[in-house]
Amino acid sequence: MATEVHNLQELRRSASLATKIFIQRDYSDGTICQFQTKFPPELDGRIERQLFEETVKTLNGFYAEAEKIGGSSYLEGCLACATAYFIFLCMETHYEKVLKKITRYIQEQNEKIFAPRGLLLTDPVERGMRVIEVSIYEDRCSSGSSSSGSSSSASGSSSGGGGGAGSR
Amino acid sequence: MSVMVVRKKVTRKWEKLPGRNTFCCDGRVMMARQKGIFYLTLFLILGTCTLFFAFECRYLAVQLSPAIPVFAAMLFLFSMATLLRTSFSDPGVIPRALPDEAAFIEMEIEATNGAVPQGQRPPPRIKNFQINNQIVKLKYCYTCKIFRPPRASHCSICDNCVERFDHHCPWVGNCVGKRNYRYFYLFILSLSLLTIYVFAFNIVYVALKSLKIGFLETLKETPGTVLEVLICFFTLWSVVGLTGFHTFLVALNQTTNEDIKGSWTGKNRVQNPYSHGNIVKNCCEVLCGPLPPSVLDRRGILPLEESGSRPPSTQETSSSLLPQSPVSVPDFKTLRALTEHLSSNEMPEDSTPEEMPPPEPPEPPQEVAEADK
């Protein structure tokens, strides 16, 4: 475990965060959790439009499944009510199960699609389901020239790399 | 041979959460700061029911039926369970925006509205959205630095934005919002039934016993009866009325906040876009719909700070006091893939020790926290 910790530190030192963009919620269908599928201009050239939109659409599909109002959700609700909600002490709700699926999906997408392109998706649940945070990474060696002015000092609080690049 | 065990104190996220909430049981319980009236509620319910079980139930179980205390006990346990659930759970608090996100939104707002000259108060920030063919306005919350989702509102008592905000209830010592509205409704419903039940059987008890020993003797023997009847009488008028009001709200899929503000009433206002138009469907959605888990992550572990600084006072709501951004730690495989991409793009230069920035204190504990997971 010590060598893995050491490797993680090394890896993190060589990557530097250039900027973060935030995909906002789409409220056109009401209060259910959906994210805008509009392709952000900052990702132009970094990832194929179709791949990105597909990822967001799949996430939207997962959230729609979690919040689906139907027979099984009513059954769960009524059963929970009948047990005065004590059943939630030993049982996971359907929503929680879907959120775990989403976490696994995002990890998979990061590994296979986003990280090889220098991007990283953050699970919306870690941002209060408000946004999908997309972190754009630059190589630390080239970050002095390529990091844009929009890489604000606020982003310097992350992995330590931005401090070296952004604070001028 | 003695072994020295060094216990590392972990800081959990609840200790640094902004807002005016109280947390107990290491973050498992979340309530508002003022709990006095909640204790009064507990005292009234427990006190009245204790008297009822101790005196009237013993007589009625023998004279009428043993089922009477059994039903009373069930109602009592159900209302206590729902009360505690309402009081102790996260009502649906929306976490405040981290500095990066807040800056991003500010940039977007300035891009649309233009920069505000120094000294001038910025105009209220509103975004318009169309939901089910009706325009709904989203307001920007200056405290939480987010655009509030529809139906969310900022509670000034708890200093949090709460999803589907209904109202702040001092009797349960918490806000009532998306995540605990059904518990609140079931609490007031079961409390109404319990109050009616206790009231009715107190009357029955007094009537039955008066036939044998007379009215005044009955009251002298069990003076608690008078107290119970008084408490139940006043509770009836308030709680039953409240239950009726909330039943009306549930049937129309409205919140107390919207009702008070008159969001959906009046001829110049839009119709409620969240109502399904069907009472049964509305009730099912509000009471039996899927329950989202809390997004606050109260028991998550924060990276260790340098010194044991106490959590800041809630008057300072500047975003610099929010926990540091790197909450999401990419896992080993992802970071490896990321670095492989980066190293394949550029020739890696041999970084000399002077160029490498000093390792920051938060880093090792993050990995430890990660390893703990």
Coordinates of C-alpha atoms in Angstrom, one line a residue:
Chain A
M1 CA 0.0 0.0 0.0
A2 CA 2.9 2.4 0.7
T3 CA 4.2 2.0 -2.8
E4 CA 0.8 2.7 -4.2
V5 CA 0.5 5.8 -2.1
H6 CA 3.9 6.9 -3.3
N7 CA 3.0 6.3 -7.0
L8 CA -0.3 8.2 -6.6
Q9 CA 1.7 11.2 -5.3
E10 CA 4.1 11.0 -8.1
L11 CA 1.4 10.8 -10.7
R12 CA -0.4 13.7 -9.2
R13 CA 2.7 15.9 -9.3
S14 CA 3.1 15.4 -13.0
A15 CA -0.5 16.4 -13.9
S16 CA -1.6 19.9 -13.4
L17 CA -5.2 21.2 -13.5
A18 CA -5.6 23.9 -16.1
T19 CA -9.3 24.7 -15.7
K20 CA -12.7 23.3 -14.7
I21 CA -16.0 23.7 -16.5
F22 CA -19.4 23.0 -15.1
I23 CA -22.3 21.4 -16.9
Q24 CA -25.4 22.9 -15.4
R25 CA -28.8 21.2 -14.7
D26 CA -31.5 21.2 -17.3
Y27 CA -34.9 22.0 -15.7
S28 CA -37.0 21.8 -18.8
D29 CA -38.6 18.6 -17.6
G30 CA -39.3 19.8 -14.1
T31 CA -37.3 19.2 -10.9
I32 CA -35.9 15.8 -11.9
C33 CA -32.2 15.6 -12.1
Q34 CA -31.1 16.1 -15.8
F35 CA -28.0 17.8 -17.1
Q36 CA -27.7 19.9 -20.2
T37 CA -26.4 18.0 -23.2
K38 CA -25.2 21.2 -24.9
F39 CA -21.5 20.7 -25.9
P40 CA -19.3 23.2 -24.0
P41 CA -17.0 25.2 -26.3
E42 CA -14.0 24.7 -23.9
L43 CA -14.0 21.0 -24.7
D44 CA -13.8 21.7 -28.4
G45 CA -10.8 19.8 -29.8
R46 CA -10.3 17.8 -26.6
I47 CA -13.1 15.2 -27.0
E48 CA -15.4 14.2 -29.8
R49 CA -18.8 15.9 -29.4
Q50 CA -20.7 12.7 -29.9
L51 CA -18.8 10.9 -27.2
F52 CA -19.4 13.6 -24.6
E53 CA -23.1 14.0 -25.4
E54 CA -23.5 10.3 -25.2
T55 CA -22.0 10.2 -21.7
V56 CA -24.3 13.0 -20.5
K57 CA -27.3 11.4 -22.1
T58 CA -26.5 8.1 -20.4
L59 CA -26.1 9.9 -17.1
N60 CA -29.5 11.5 -17.6
G61 CA -31.0 8.2 -18.3
F62 CA -29.6 6.8 -15.1
Y63 CA -31.0 9.7 -13.1
A64 CA -34.4 9.3 -14.8
E65 CA -34.4 5.7 -13.8
A66 CA -33.6 6.6 -10.2
E67 CA -36.4 9.1 -10.0
K68 CA -38.9 7.1 -12.0
I69 CA -42.4 7.1 -10.4
G70 CA -44.0 3.7 -11.0
G71 CA -45.1 0.5 -9.4
S72 CA -41.8 -0.5 -7.8
S73 CA -41.2 2.9 -6.2
Y74 CA -44.7 3.0 -4.8
L75 CA -44.2 -0.5 -3.4
E76 CA -40.9 0.5 -1.8
G77 CA -42.6 3.7 -0.4
C78 CA -45.6 1.8 1.0
L79 CA -43.5 -1.0 2.5
A80 CA -41.2 1.6 4.1
C81 CA -44.2 3.5 5.5
A82 CA -45.7 0.3 6.9
T83 CA -42.5 -0.4 8.9
A84 CA -42.3 3.2 10.1
Y85 CA -39.2 3.6 7.8
F86 CA -37.1 1.2 10.0
I87 CA -36.6 -0.9 6.9
F88 CA -34.2 1.7 5.6
L89 CA -31.8 0.8 8.4
C90 CA -31.1 -2.5 6.7
M91 CA -32.1 -1.9 3.1
E92 CA -30.8 0.4 0.4
T93 CA -33.2 2.5 -1.5
H94 CA -33.6 2.1 -5.2
Y95 CA -32.2 5.6 -5.7
E96 CA -29.1 4.7 -3.7
K97 CA -28.5 1.6 -5.8
V98 CA -28.8 3.7 -9.0
L99 CA -26.4 6.3 -7.6
K100 CA -23.8 3.5 -7.1
K101 CA -24.3 2.4 -10.7
I102 CA -23.7 6.0 -11.8
T103 CA -20.5 6.2 -9.7
R104 CA -19.2 3.0 -11.4
Y105 CA -20.1 4.3 -14.8
I106 CA -18.4 7.6 -14.3
Q107 CA -15.2 5.8 -13.1
E108 CA -15.3 3.6 -16.1
Q109 CA -15.8 6.5 -18.5
N110 CA -13.0 8.4 -16.9
E111 CA -10.7 5.5 -17.2
K112 CA -11.5 4.6 -20.8
I113 CA -12.5 7.8 -22.5
F114 CA -11.8 11.0 -20.5
A115 CA -8.5 10.4 -18.8
P116 CA -6.8 9.4 -22.1
R117 CA -7.9 12.8 -23.3
G118 CA -6.7 14.7 -20.3
L119 CA -10.1 15.2 -18.8
L120 CA -11.8 14.1 -15.6
L121 CA -15.5 13.9 -14.8
T122 CA -16.6 14.4 -11.2
D123 CA -19.6 12.5 -9.9
P124 CA -22.4 15.1 -9.6
V125 CA -23.3 13.6 -6.2
E126 CA -20.1 15.1 -4.9
R127 CA -21.3 18.5 -6.0
G128 CA -24.7 18.3 -4.5
M129 CA -26.3 17.1 -7.8
R130 CA -25.9 20.7 -9.1
V131 CA -23.3 20.3 -11.8
I132 CA -21.1 17.8 -13.7
E133 CA -17.6 19.1 -13.1
V134 CA -15.2 18.5 -15.9
S135 CA -11.6 19.0 -15.0
I136 CA -9.2 19.8 -17.8
Y137 CA -5.6 18.7 -17.2
E138 CA -2.4 19.9 -18.8
D139 CA 1.0 18.5 -18.5
R140 CA 2.9 20.3 -15.8
C141 CA 5.9 20.9 -18.1
S142 CA 3.9 22.8 -20.7
S143 CA 1.5 24.4 -18.2
G144 CA 3.5 27.6 -17.9
S145 CA 2.7 28.5 -21.5
S146 CA -0.6 26.9 -22.1
S147 CA -2.6 27.6 -19.0
S148 CA -5.1 30.4 -19.9
G149 CA -6.1 33.4 -17.8
S150 CA -9.4 31.7 -17.0
S151 CA -7.5 29.3 -14.9
S152 CA -8.4 31.4 -11.9
S153 CA -6.5 31.3 -8.6
A154 CA -9.6 29.7 -7.1
S155 CA -8.7 26.5 -8.9
G156 CA -5.3 26.6 -7.3
S157 CA -6.7 24.9 -4.3
S158 CA -6.9 21.6 -6.1
S159 CA -4.2 18.9 -6.4
G160 CA -1.4 21.4 -5.8
G161 CA -0.3 21.6 -9.4
G162 CA -2.4 24.7 -10.2
G163 CA -0.5 26.6 -7.6
G164 CA 2.7 26.3 -9.6
A165 CA 1.1 27.2 -12.9
G166 CA -1.7 29.6 -12.0
S167 CA -0.3 32.0 -9.4
R168 CA 1.6 34.6 -11.3
Chain B
M1 CA 6.4 -4.3 26.5
S2 CA 4.0 -1.4 26.2
V3 CA 3.0 -0.3 22.7
M4 CA 2.1 3.3 22.1
V5 CA -1.0 3.7 20.0
V6 CA -1.3 7.1 18.3
R7 CA -4.9 7.8 17.5
K8 CA -5.3 10.2 14.6
K9 CA -8.4 12.4 15.0
V10 CA -10.3 12.4 11.7
T11 CA -12.3 15.5 10.8
R12 CA -15.6 14.7 9.3
K13 CA -17.2 17.0 6.8
W14 CA -20.1 17.9 9.1
E15 CA -17.7 19.8 11.4
K16 CA -16.9 22.3 8.6
L17 CA -20.3 22.6 7.0
P18 CA -21.5 26.2 6.7
G19 CA -25.0 27.0 7.8
R20 CA -26.6 27.1 11.2
N21 CA -27.3 23.4 11.9
T22 CA -26.5 21.3 14.9
F23 CA -25.1 17.8 14.3
C24 CA -25.1 14.9 16.7
C25 CA -23.9 11.3 16.8
D26 CA -20.8 12.2 14.7
G27 CA -22.8 13.7 11.9
R28 CA -25.6 11.1 11.7
V29 CA -28.2 13.5 13.2
M30 CA -28.9 16.9 11.7
M31 CA -31.1 19.5 13.2
A32 CA -31.7 23.3 13.4
R33 CA -29.9 25.3 16.1
Q34 CA -32.9 26.1 18.2
K35 CA -34.3 22.9 19.7
G36 CA -36.3 24.2 22.7
I37 CA -39.7 23.8 21.1
F38 CA -38.7 20.4 19.8
Y39 CA -38.0 19.2 23.4
L40 CA -41.4 20.7 24.3
T41 CA -43.1 18.6 21.6
L42 CA -41.3 15.5 22.9
F43 CA -42.3 16.2 26.4
L44 CA -45.9 16.8 25.6
I45 CA -46.3 13.6 23.5
L46 CA -44.3 11.4 25.9
G47 CA -45.9 12.9 29.0
T48 CA -49.5 12.6 27.8
C49 CA -49.0 9.1 26.5
T50 CA -47.2 7.9 29.7
L51 CA -50.2 9.2 31.8
F52 CA -52.6 7.5 29.4
F53 CA -50.9 4.1 29.5
A54 CA -50.3 4.3 33.3
F55 CA -53.9 5.2 34.3
E56 CA -56.6 5.0 31.8
C57 CA -55.3 2.1 29.8
R58 CA -55.2 -0.2 32.8
Y59 CA -58.8 0.4 33.5
L60 CA -60.0 0.3 29.9
A61 CA -58.1 -2.8 29.0
V62 CA -59.9 -4.7 31.7
Q63 CA -63.3 -3.1 31.4
L64 CA -63.5 -2.9 27.6
S65 CA -60.8 -4.6 25.5
P66 CA -57.0 -5.2 25.7
A67 CA -56.8 -4.0 22.1
I68 CA -57.2 -0.4 23.3
P69 CA -53.7 0.0 24.7
V70 CA -52.3 -2.0 21.8
F71 CA -53.6 0.4 19.2
A72 CA -52.5 3.3 21.3
A73 CA -49.0 1.9 21.5
M74 CA -48.8 1.4 17.8
L75 CA -50.0 4.9 17.1
F76 CA -47.6 6.3 19.7
L77 CA -44.6 4.4 18.3
F78 CA -45.4 5.4 14.7
S79 CA -45.7 9.0 15.5
M80 CA -42.5 9.0 17.6
A81 CA -40.6 7.3 14.8
T82 CA -41.9 9.7 12.2
L83 CA -41.2 12.7 14.5
L84 CA -37.6 11.6 15.0
R85 CA -37.1 10.9 11.3
T86 CA -38.4 14.4 10.5
S87 CA -36.3 16.1 13.1
F88 CA -33.1 14.2 12.6
S89 CA -32.8 13.9 8.8
D90 CA -31.4 16.2 6.2
P91 CA -34.4 18.0 4.7
G92 CA -32.7 18.2 1.3
V93 CA -30.0 20.8 1.9
I94 CA -28.2 21.9 -1.3
P95 CA -24.5 22.2 -0.5
R96 CA -23.0 25.6 -1.3
A97 CA -21.0 26.1 -4.4
L98 CA -17.2 25.5 -4.1
P99 CA -15.0 28.4 -5.1
D100 CA -14.4 27.1 -8.7
E101 CA -18.0 26.7 -9.4
A102 CA -19.0 30.0 -7.9
A103 CA -16.4 31.8 -10.0
F104 CA -17.6 30.0 -13.1
I105 CA -21.2 31.0 -12.5
E106 CA -20.1 34.6 -11.8
M107 CA -18.3 34.7 -15.1
E108 CA -21.4 33.4 -16.9
I109 CA -23.6 36.0 -15.3
E110 CA -21.2 38.8 -16.2
A111 CA -21.0 37.6 -19.7
T112 CA -24.8 37.8 -20.0
N113 CA -25.5 40.9 -18.0
G114 CA -22.2 42.8 -18.3
A115 CA -20.0 43.9 -15.4
V116 CA -21.6 46.0 -12.7
P117 CA -19.7 49.2 -11.9
Q118 CA -18.0 49.4 -8.5
G119 CA -20.2 50.5 -5.6
Q120 CA -23.5 49.6 -7.4
R121 CA -25.6 46.8 -6.1
P122 CA -25.9 44.1 -8.7
P123 CA -29.4 43.5 -10.1
P124 CA -31.2 40.4 -8.8
R125 CA -30.0 37.5 -10.9
I126 CA -32.7 35.5 -12.5
K127 CA -32.6 32.8 -15.1
N128 CA -35.8 31.8 -17.0
F129 CA -36.6 28.2 -17.7
Q130 CA -39.6 26.7 -19.4
I131 CA -41.1 23.8 -17.5
N132 CA -44.1 22.0 -19.1
N133 CA -44.8 25.0 -21.3
Q134 CA -44.7 27.5 -18.5
I135 CA -41.9 29.9 -17.7
V136 CA -40.4 29.4 -14.3
K137 CA -37.8 31.8 -12.9
L138 CA -34.6 30.6 -11.1
K139 CA -33.2 32.9 -8.6
Y140 CA -29.5 33.2 -7.7
C141 CA -28.7 32.7 -4.0
Y142 CA -26.0 35.2 -2.9
T143 CA -25.3 33.1 0.2
C144 CA -24.9 29.7 -1.4
K145 CA -23.6 31.2 -4.7
I146 CA -25.9 28.9 -6.8
F147 CA -28.9 29.3 -9.0
R148 CA -31.6 27.7 -6.9
P149 CA -33.4 24.8 -8.5
P150 CA -37.2 25.3 -9.0
R151 CA -39.1 25.0 -5.7
A152 CA -36.0 25.4 -3.6
S153 CA -35.7 28.2 -1.2
H154 CA -33.2 29.6 1.3
C155 CA -34.1 29.0 4.9
S156 CA -33.0 32.1 6.9
I157 CA -33.1 30.2 10.2
C158 CA -30.8 27.4 9.1
D159 CA -29.0 29.5 6.5
N160 CA -29.2 26.7 3.9
C161 CA -30.9 26.4 0.5
V162 CA -33.4 23.5 0.8
E163 CA -34.9 21.6 -2.1
R164 CA -38.7 21.7 -2.4
F165 CA -38.7 23.9 0.7
D166 CA -41.9 23.6 2.6
H167 CA -41.3 25.6 5.8
H168 CA -39.1 25.7 8.9
C169 CA -40.9 23.9 11.7
P170 CA -39.8 24.8 15.2
W171 CA -42.0 22.0 16.7
V172 CA -39.8 19.4 15.0
G173 CA -36.7 21.5 15.2
N174 CA -35.8 21.3 11.5
C175 CA -36.7 22.5 8.1
V176 CA -39.3 20.5 6.2
G177 CA -38.2 19.9 2.6
K178 CA -38.0 17.3 -0.1
R179 CA -36.4 14.6 1.9
N180 CA -38.4 14.7 5.0
Y181 CA -41.8 16.1 3.9
R182 CA -43.4 12.6 3.9
Y183 CA -42.2 11.9 7.4
F184 CA -43.5 15.3 8.5
Y185 CA -46.9 14.6 6.9
L186 CA -47.1 11.1 8.5
F187 CA -46.1 12.5 11.8
I188 CA -48.9 15.1 11.9
L189 CA -51.4 12.6 10.6
S190 CA -50.5 10.0 13.2
L191 CA -50.3 12.6 15.9
S192 CA -53.8 13.7 15.0
L193 CA -55.1 10.2 15.2
L194 CA -53.3 9.6 18.4
T195 CA -54.7 12.8 19.9
I196 CA -58.2 11.9 18.8
Y197 CA -57.7 8.4 20.2
V198 CA -56.4 9.5 23.6
F199 CA -59.1 12.3 23.8
A200 CA -61.9 9.9 23.0
F201 CA -60.8 7.2 25.4
N202 CA -60.3 9.7 28.2
I203 CA -63.9 10.7 27.8
V204 CA -65.0 7.0 27.7
Y205 CA -62.9 6.3 30.8
V206 CA -64.4 9.3 32.7
A207 CA -67.9 8.3 31.6
L208 CA -67.5 4.7 32.6
K209 CA -65.9 5.4 35.9
S210 CA -68.3 8.2 36.8
L211 CA -71.2 5.7 36.5
K212 CA -69.6 3.7 39.3
I213 CA -68.0 6.2 41.7
G214 CA -69.2 9.6 40.5
F215 CA -67.6 12.3 38.4
L216 CA -65.7 14.2 41.1
E217 CA -64.3 11.0 42.6
T218 CA -63.0 9.9 39.2
L219 CA -61.2 13.2 38.7
K220 CA -59.7 12.9 42.2
E221 CA -58.5 9.4 41.6
T222 CA -56.8 10.2 38.3
P223 CA -56.1 13.9 38.2
G224 CA -53.9 13.3 35.1
T225 CA -57.0 12.8 33.1
V226 CA -57.8 16.5 33.3
L227 CA -54.3 17.4 32.1
E228 CA -54.6 14.9 29.2
V229 CA -58.0 16.2 28.1
L230 CA -56.7 19.7 28.2
I231 CA -53.6 19.0 26.2
C232 CA -55.5 16.8 23.7
F233 CA -58.2 19.5 23.2
F234 CA -55.7 22.2 22.3
T235 CA -53.6 19.9 20.2
L236 CA -56.6 18.7 18.3
W237 CA -57.5 22.1 17.0
S238 CA -54.0 22.9 15.8
V239 CA -52.7 19.5 14.6
V240 CA -55.8 18.3 13.0
G241 CA -56.2 21.6 11.2
L242 CA -52.6 21.4 10.1
T243 CA -53.1 17.9 8.8
G244 CA -56.1 19.0 6.8
F245 CA -54.1 21.9 5.3
H246 CA -51.2 19.6 4.3
T247 CA -53.5 17.0 2.9
F248 CA -54.8 19.8 0.7
L249 CA -51.2 20.7 -0.3
V250 CA -50.3 17.1 -1.0
A251 CA -53.4 16.6 -3.2
L252 CA -52.3 19.6 -5.3
N253 CA -48.6 18.9 -5.1
Q254 CA -47.8 22.3 -3.6
T255 CA -45.5 23.5 -0.8
T256 CA -46.5 25.7 2.1
N257 CA -43.9 28.2 0.8
E258 CA -45.6 28.4 -2.6
D259 CA -49.1 28.6 -1.0
I260 CA -48.1 31.5 1.2
K261 CA -46.4 33.3 -1.6
G262 CA -49.3 32.6 -3.9
S263 CA -47.0 31.3 -6.6
W264 CA -49.7 29.3 -8.4
T265 CA -52.9 31.2 -7.5
G266 CA -54.4 34.3 -9.1
K267 CA -55.3 34.9 -12.7
N268 CA -52.1 36.5 -13.7
R269 CA -50.0 33.6 -12.3
V270 CA -48.9 30.4 -14.0
Q271 CA -50.6 27.2 -13.1
N272 CA -48.7 24.7 -11.0
P273 CA -46.5 22.9 -13.5
Y274 CA -45.6 20.1 -11.0
S275 CA -49.1 18.9 -10.4
H276 CA -50.1 15.8 -12.3
G277 CA -53.7 17.1 -12.4
N278 CA -54.8 14.0 -10.5
I279 CA -55.2 13.9 -6.7
V280 CA -54.2 10.2 -6.4
K281 CA -51.1 10.7 -8.6
N282 CA -50.0 13.7 -6.6
C283 CA -50.4 12.0 -3.3
C284 CA -48.5 8.9 -4.6
E285 CA -45.7 11.0 -5.8
V286 CA -45.3 13.1 -2.7
L287 CA -45.8 10.4 -0.2
C288 CA -44.5 7.2 -1.9
G289 CA -42.2 8.6 -4.6
P290 CA -38.5 7.8 -4.8
L291 CA -36.5 9.2 -1.9
P292 CA -33.2 10.9 -2.9
P293 CA -30.3 10.3 -0.5
S294 CA -28.6 13.2 1.2
V295 CA -25.9 14.9 -0.9
L296 CA -24.3 16.6 2.1
D297 CA -22.0 13.6 2.9
R298 CA -21.9 14.6 6.5
R299 CA -19.7 11.7 7.6
G300 CA -17.2 11.9 4.8
I301 CA -13.6 12.4 6.0
L302 CA -11.9 15.8 5.4
P303 CA -8.2 16.0 4.7
L304 CA -6.5 16.9 8.0
E305 CA -5.9 20.6 8.5
E306 CA -2.5 21.8 9.7
S307 CA -3.7 22.7 13.2
G308 CA -6.8 21.8 15.1
S309 CA -8.7 24.9 14.1
R310 CA -12.3 25.1 15.2
P311 CA -15.0 25.3 12.6
P312 CA -15.6 28.9 11.6
S313 CA -18.6 30.9 12.9
T314 CA -21.4 31.0 10.5
Q315 CA -21.4 34.7 10.1
E316 CA -18.5 34.4 7.8
T317 CA -20.0 32.9 4.8
S318 CA -17.3 33.7 2.4
S319 CA -16.4 30.8 0.1
S320 CA -12.8 30.8 1.3
L321 CA -13.9 28.9 4.3
L322 CA -15.4 26.1 2.3
P323 CA -13.5 22.8 2.3
Q324 CA -10.9 22.7 -0.4
S325 CA -11.9 21.7 -3.9
P326 CA -10.3 18.3 -4.4
V327 CA -13.1 16.4 -2.8
S328 CA -13.2 13.9 -5.7
V329 CA -9.9 12.0 -5.7
P330 CA -9.3 10.2 -9.0
D331 CA -8.5 6.5 -8.4
F332 CA -5.2 5.0 -9.2
K333 CA -6.2 3.5 -12.6
T334 CA -7.8 6.7 -13.8
L335 CA -4.9 8.8 -12.8
R336 CA -2.5 6.4 -14.5
A337 CA -4.5 6.7 -17.7
L338 CA -4.5 10.5 -17.4
T339 CA -0.7 10.7 -16.9
E340 CA -0.1 8.3 -19.7
H341 CA -1.9 10.6 -22.0
L342 CA 0.0 13.6 -20.7
S343 CA 3.4 11.9 -21.0
S344 CA 2.6 10.7 -24.5
N345 CA 1.8 14.3 -25.7
E346 CA 5.1 15.9 -24.5
M347 CA 8.6 14.7 -24.0
P348 CA 8.9 14.6 -20.2
E349 CA 11.7 16.8 -19.0
D350 CA 13.7 15.8 -16.1
S351 CA 12.2 17.9 -13.4
T352 CA 14.9 19.1 -11.0
P353 CA 14.1 19.2 -7.3
E354 CA 14.0 23.0 -7.4
E355 CA 11.2 23.1 -10.0
M356 CA 9.1 20.7 -8.1
P357 CA 6.7 22.6 -5.8
P358 CA 6.9 21.4 -2.1
P359 CA 4.5 18.6 -1.3
E360 CA 1.4 20.0 0.3
P361 CA 0.1 18.8 3.6
P362 CA -3.3 17.8 2.4
E363 CA -2.0 15.2 -0.1
P364 CA -0.9 12.3 2.0
P365 CA -4.1 12.3 4.2
Q366 CA -6.2 12.2 1.0
E367 CA -4.6 9.0 0.0
V368 CA -5.0 7.6 3.4
A369 CA -8.6 8.6 3.3
E370 CA -8.8 7.0 -0.1
A371 CA -7.1 3.8 1.1
D372 CA -9.6 3.8 4.0
K373 CA -12.4 3.7 1.5

